[in-house]
């Protein structure tokens, strides 16, 4: 959990406007310019985070990529109760957690976890 206020996880909330043709043309024009002269390890990649919490009123994403700022990455709730957020990240290893209605929550989709300084675990995302 890094530098954010630490709380033990507990039950609760844890349980386009352009036409496709125009969009495709734009995409094809941009592709050659996007990576020209760039090392691919320096290119940000849009990374999707999702958290199922249909009864939560607020979910944020905190991690190493935003200095564990619990206010930096508010997520957006879909009608199906899944909170989502895309974050531009450079390739690497990032520790993170979700904060749902003030309760730290693990990402059930995380394939790795790492011990943190408050005696719990952070989720790990490799980009």
Short mmCIF file of C-alpha atoms in Angstrom, two decimals:
data_model
loop_
_atom_site.label_atom_id
_atom_site.label_comp_id
_atom_site.label_asym_id
_atom_site.label_seq_id
_atom_site.Cartn_x
_atom_site.Cartn_y
_atom_site.Cartn_z
CA UNK A 1 0.00 0.00 0.00
CA UNK A 2 2.96 2.28 0.03
CA UNK A 3 2.57 5.70 1.56
CA UNK A 4 -1.25 5.86 1.67
CA UNK A 5 -3.16 5.40 4.89
CA UNK A 6 -3.09 1.68 5.63
CA UNK A 7 -6.23 -0.21 6.47
CA UNK A 8 -6.71 -3.92 6.55
CA UNK A 9 -8.93 -5.31 3.82
CA UNK A 10 -12.32 -6.30 5.15
CA UNK A 11 -15.65 -7.44 3.72
CA UNK A 12 -17.83 -4.83 2.11
CA UNK A 13 -17.28 -3.26 -1.26
CA UNK A 14 -14.45 -5.72 -1.87
CA UNK A 15 -16.84 -8.68 -2.13
CA UNK A 16 -16.94 6.85 -29.98
CA UNK A 17 -18.18 9.74 -31.99
CA UNK A 18 -16.13 9.32 -35.28
CA UNK A 19 -17.15 6.87 -37.96
CA UNK A 20 -15.14 3.66 -38.18
CA UNK A 21 -13.90 4.58 -41.63
CA UNK A 22 -12.54 7.95 -40.51
CA UNK A 23 -11.11 6.39 -37.39
CA UNK A 24 -9.35 3.65 -39.38
CA UNK A 25 -7.83 6.20 -41.78
CA UNK A 26 -6.59 8.28 -38.87
CA UNK A 27 -5.14 5.21 -37.18
CA UNK A 28 -3.28 4.19 -40.32
CA UNK A 29 -1.86 7.71 -40.74
CA UNK A 30 -0.68 7.85 -37.12
CA UNK A 31 0.92 4.40 -36.84
CA UNK A 32 4.12 5.16 -38.75
CA UNK A 33 4.66 8.36 -36.76
CA UNK A 34 3.86 6.86 -33.35
CA UNK A 35 6.93 4.68 -32.91
CA UNK A 36 9.30 6.35 -35.35
CA UNK A 37 12.63 6.97 -33.60
CA UNK A 38 11.37 5.72 -30.22
CA UNK A 39 12.55 2.85 -28.09
CA UNK A 40 9.48 0.71 -27.35
CA UNK A 41 10.42 0.58 -23.66
CA UNK A 42 9.84 4.36 -23.52
CA UNK A 43 6.33 4.19 -24.96
CA UNK A 44 3.38 4.37 -22.57
CA UNK A 45 0.83 1.60 -22.93
CA UNK A 46 -2.81 2.01 -21.98
CA UNK A 47 -3.34 -0.49 -19.19
CA UNK A 48 -6.88 -1.41 -18.15
CA UNK A 49 -7.76 -1.89 -14.47
CA UNK A 50 -11.16 -3.30 -13.51
CA UNK A 51 -12.75 -4.02 -10.14
CA UNK A 52 -16.15 -5.64 -9.48
CA UNK A 53 -17.91 -3.70 -6.71
CA UNK A 54 -21.56 -3.08 -7.64
CA UNK A 55 -22.52 -1.62 -4.24
CA UNK A 56 -19.51 0.69 -3.87
CA UNK A 57 -20.08 4.43 -4.11
CA UNK A 58 -16.45 5.29 -4.90
CA UNK A 59 -13.44 3.28 -6.07
CA UNK A 60 -9.97 4.66 -6.68
CA UNK A 61 -6.74 3.10 -7.92
CA UNK A 62 -3.54 3.77 -6.01
CA UNK A 63 -0.08 2.46 -6.73
CA UNK A 64 3.54 3.13 -7.49
CA UNK A 65 2.56 4.79 -10.80
CA UNK A 66 0.73 7.61 -8.98
CA UNK A 67 2.83 7.76 -5.79
CA UNK A 68 0.05 5.96 -3.87
CA UNK A 69 -2.18 9.02 -4.16
CA UNK A 70 -5.68 7.78 -3.31
CA UNK A 71 -7.23 10.81 -5.03
CA UNK A 72 -5.25 10.67 -8.29
CA UNK A 73 -7.07 7.87 -10.14
CA UNK A 74 -10.85 7.79 -9.52
CA UNK A 75 -12.43 4.89 -11.38
CA UNK A 76 -15.68 4.96 -13.36
CA UNK A 77 -18.55 2.55 -12.72
CA UNK A 78 -20.14 0.69 -15.62
CA UNK A 79 -23.85 -0.26 -15.49
CA UNK A 80 -22.75 -3.85 -14.78
CA UNK A 81 -21.15 -2.79 -11.46
CA UNK A 82 -17.55 -3.02 -12.69
CA UNK A 83 -15.32 -0.03 -11.98
CA UNK A 84 -12.82 0.65 -14.77
CA UNK A 85 -9.88 2.89 -15.50
CA UNK A 86 -7.19 2.95 -18.18
CA UNK A 87 -3.78 4.25 -17.15
CA UNK A 88 -0.85 5.05 -19.45
CA UNK A 89 2.14 3.09 -18.12
CA UNK A 90 5.63 2.47 -19.43
CA UNK A 91 6.70 -1.18 -19.52
CA UNK A 92 7.69 -2.36 -16.05
CA UNK A 93 6.47 -3.81 -12.74
CA UNK A 94 3.92 -1.85 -10.69
CA UNK A 95 2.41 -2.48 -7.24
CA UNK A 96 -1.13 -1.21 -6.68
CA UNK A 97 -4.41 -1.67 -4.79
CA UNK A 98 -8.00 -0.51 -5.06
CA UNK A 99 -9.64 1.67 -2.41
CA UNK A 100 -13.40 1.06 -2.37
CA UNK A 101 -15.44 3.26 -0.04
CA UNK A 102 -12.37 3.75 2.17
CA UNK A 103 -11.44 0.05 2.32
CA UNK A 104 -8.26 -1.32 0.71
CA UNK A 105 -9.11 -4.17 -1.65
CA UNK A 106 -7.11 -6.68 -3.66
CA UNK A 107 -7.51 -7.17 -7.37
CA UNK A 108 -8.94 -10.69 -7.80
CA UNK A 109 -7.38 -10.75 -11.29
CA UNK A 110 -3.84 -10.06 -10.00
CA UNK A 111 -1.50 -12.90 -10.87
CA UNK A 112 1.18 -11.71 -8.45
CA UNK A 113 1.28 -10.07 -5.02
CA UNK A 114 4.08 -8.55 -2.97
CA UNK A 115 4.39 -7.92 0.77
CA UNK A 116 4.17 -4.26 1.75
CA UNK A 117 5.41 -2.18 4.71
CA UNK A 118 2.12 -2.36 6.63
CA UNK A 119 1.96 -6.14 6.84
CA UNK A 120 -0.48 -6.81 4.00
CA UNK A 121 0.07 -7.41 0.30
CA UNK A 122 -0.06 -5.25 -2.79
CA UNK A 123 -1.17 -6.51 -6.17
CA UNK A 124 1.44 -6.53 -8.95
CA UNK A 125 0.88 -5.65 -12.61
CA UNK A 126 3.54 -6.28 -15.24
CA UNK A 127 3.24 -4.04 -18.30
#
